Amino acid sequence: MGGDSFAAVAPETSVGSRAPRRAPAPSLSKTSTQALSVPAARFSGRPSPSKELHSIQPLLPVAPAGQARIPSVEEEERKERKWQWLRKRCRRLSESWRFAMLTTALTLYALFGDDVRLAVTSKETDVLFNSLTIICIFIFSVEIVASSIGTDEYFLGFFFFLDVGSTATLILDLTWVGNAIFCSDTDGEGAMRTGRAGKAGARASRTVRIIRLMRLAKLYKAYKTNMEKKNALQKAALARASNGKGTNDEMGNRTSVASALAPGEGEEDILSLEDTPEEEQSPGIGAGRASFIVDPQGSGQVGAQPEQKGDQQPAAETRVGKKLSDMTTRRVIILVLVMLFCMPQFTPSSNGYDEFLSSSQLGSDVVYDRWRRYCADNATSSLPWCLGTLDAPADALLDRRQSLRAWFEKELLTFIYNHHKGDFAWRLFWVGASSQRLVDDGTPSLGEAEREDQALEYIGELLRMNQERFLGPYTYPLDAWDARFYDPTWDISMVPLEEVVKQRLTEPWQDRCGSFIGVGVQPVDEAVGATSCSTSALLRCSEREFAAPLGLTTEEESDFSLLFTFDIRATTTLEAGLSILQTVFICFAVGLGALSFTKDANELLLNPIERMIAKMETIKDNPLEAMRLGDLEYKREEVEQDRRREELAQMGRCWKLIYRRAYMKKQKEPMETVMLEKTIIKLGGLLAIGFGEAGADIVGRSMQGSTTAAVNTQAPGTKVDAIIGFANIRNFVEAHEVLREKIMLFVNQVGEIVHGCVDDYHGAPNKNVGDSFMVVWRLTGAPPEGQVKIADMAIMSFVKIVAEVNKSRVLAEYRKHPGLVQRVKGFRVRLGFGLHSGWAIEGAIGSEFKIDAAYLSPNVNVARGLQVATTHYGVSMLMSHVIVYTCSQELALLCRLVDHVTLKGAHRPVRLYTLDLDSAALEVVTKAPELVSRNRFKMRQLREVRKCEKLQEDYNVWDLFSYDEDLIRMRDTYSKEFFHRFSMAYRNYEAGEWLAARDMLFTCHYAPRADVGRFMVNGEAEWPSDGPTVTLLRFMQGHGFKPPADWPGYRPLPDR
């Protein structure tokens, strides 16, 4: 192929920055000889890759990428100094005793302030408490920010989330926030629905009080901080008393921190101790037992560091014991909070069930039933008669209506007398009614608000009690109400109505609350305006409870509805007082409970759990790291064995016997935590192997959520740029029929080579479907130069697969299989490869029963189509022009352009390239390989070293064609003359000069021949053996070697 032909190609999609400009393909005659020469100017400024590179396709140079400005050293140092200054200030603030006293006082307020507000103050003081709460939120937020910046290991630690959670709960103490979350529209229809729902408001209030107990942990933090400061002062005093001696062994040498660790203490403990100042390190890390100390200076001295006793300096608390004590206290707090929250949920009342209906609910139903009887439906209209006129019709039913009205007012006054005051906590505060029907049937010319005002004014006049026009002879004077509805000799505790309340009931009701109009039945609301809502003005949201009739239909509710508001301040005051006592009690319970737990550090439990948590965190953050967890575990075991051998070599005979006995017992009876830890490693490795790189995000997202154990299989995918490759086993149907059950072994043997070569070149196996393997190289996030190397490695991985498959002693045995040889003449294991690049959607495919990590894109179909087309062209590998333009120029020169076709899934025609490899030139490796460790962890470590070498800047993938013997041998079959002739023939084919292309294709033999062009070619038997040459000749022969009149330079690719 000529250089101009290569430059004329325009890529379908631009993955990197190497897309050349599109230029029209020149029209060539068959006598053109310029196609046999390579323009030297195309290679100016770049060295030739090797004399052994036999391809002549040049590639346009890469455009220079923009260089980001690198900050100077002075700027970095200035930023570091500013950051250190800020950290110092924040640390000083967080450790200040004045600031600690302030936060402690505010913590006490956060615990008891809201209860005090409900217990001893009225609604008018809420503004003051809201201000104090805002101050608490601000101070606590400043504390969180200062500690996050100035205190190590605070950010995202236990105390960080403790502070954030406790501070967040303070937001619920702001009255307007609490009302918006836990209170419905208590002035309208929402209040009626709340009243019907049972005790939703009471349950919400109890929930808030339980959540507020989370602030106990903040009080514990203040205590813990104080204790840590006290311990730090004690350590400093001990350090001064010891005259700076530190921890020296018997030989006077400084002992290694790692050697003094107790068994079971991990590497994290070593690092944290080594970072600790000498005066803060505990001189008794191994207190309570003898620990063998190895002299790090190499003196070979071994001694036993005895336990400190007597009048020696007291050993500080061990880190393990300190951690266990800390974790125990945390768990006790959490346990108490969980129990407080969960236990009430197991009572019927917490789930909306009461043992019996209250008198308020029964009374409201009785009152409404009397109203229903009084204001019955009109015989001539669907609207009840009382809602149509304020004058009772003067008909035969007048006396009955007056009697029913008297019964309604009697039941309503009975309800008010029984509930407005007495020896009970809930007191009736307000009575109201509403009619949505009147609003809807109001004057059409008026707006919604005007119709509602009109309807409520009507209801207020309608409900005015003791009206002679409604009662007639059944009217009772006000001074006779107490005698009729109240008797001091009754057993029930009752109080007469205040005169002001009686006066309000007999006047038009004007106390409007939302869509209801009513009247207050307590004298304390005199300060409220005549038309304002007394319930909202005088009562908090948590101090109100509602009752509404339940025995009515939806239509009746629309016609006329009643609402009774109760003042429950006596209950909330008692609950607040009990909450204060409960908080104090829980403080003592948590403290005593934490102290009652054991403080001994369980080395067989604590550290394995910490390691398991660390491994789970690693898998959650990066599931692919699960494969390396086994390597780290193997490395840790090797280090442990080396340390044990060194210790044994320096021990005496008696100590060796004791040590070996303890070690053998430990190995014979491994702890369950050790087995569980290794199981986590295995499960993580299986996740990484099963899902692969495409499933890493799936596993990570599924493990991120900590509030639920459910797996979300319907998560959206992620768009990525990637190189997609397919490898297919040829003659798989025949192999399956012959091998039967052993076909699995056959596929796995091939898959081991395919996956191994792909992984060596930083690819990721994605899917195994029978005879096909899908592999992916992700380009997203890689710089342009990185994408070039990735494309080179993708091509090279397929080249290496061809070489390894044909050299494999295991796969060579199938060449001798009688059944395979009988079905396929000259059978040998062969694969076909397709390679394409473009965008794809990476994500999970499936359902809750089974999911797979997959890539969905038309580009995947293109790669699959290229792999299928390898049999059509008789080559082992086909690549799209996008891959060739993305890879390096040196490797692109080795690729041969064989056709220009349209593929399913591709919006534009695709130029097909192949990398010619003669796999038959390779010999099977007969000698046994060098002894290699079969430990898969060590092998993976060696493989990782090889992979890292390939990422070095001085590593060029295309250099392998210069010194790799297998690649040189596979490329020696093809001569330069062959590439020149095919290139000129293809250019004539694409330009429509098919006769010239035919004559030139007849001469495309791999090796130069002296008789080329001297004889006429009479049939296909005399055609060259090159697959692409035969494919093009057959296509042109089908058209009589005459291109169609509208020949665009490309053709549709046949399905098979």
PDB file of C-alpha atoms in Angstrom, residues 7 13 179 181 257 271 307 463 750 874 1014 1021:
ATOM      1  CA  ALA A   7      -3.267   9.552   4.145  1.00  0.00           C
ATOM      2  CA  THR A  13     -14.374   8.158  15.226  1.00  0.00           C
ATOM      3  CA  ASN A 179     -42.952  21.971  62.254  1.00  0.00           C
ATOM      4  CA  ILE A 181     -41.065  17.924  58.992  1.00  0.00           C
ATOM      5  CA  VAL A 257       9.090  -0.413  67.754  1.00  0.00           C
ATOM      6  CA  LEU A 271       3.268   2.869  61.424  1.00  0.00           C
ATOM      7  CA  GLU A 307       7.274  -6.887  83.059  1.00  0.00           C
ATOM      8  CA  LEU A 463     -72.897  27.471  63.949  1.00  0.00           C
ATOM      9  CA  VAL A 750      -6.957 -21.516  24.995  1.00  0.00           C
ATOM     10  CA  GLY A 874      -8.312 -15.659   5.151  1.00  0.00           C
ATOM     11  CA  ARG A1014       5.366 -13.888 -18.056  1.00  0.00           C
ATOM     12  CA  ALA A1021      -5.585 -22.437  -9.067  1.00  0.00           C
TER      13      ALA A1021
END
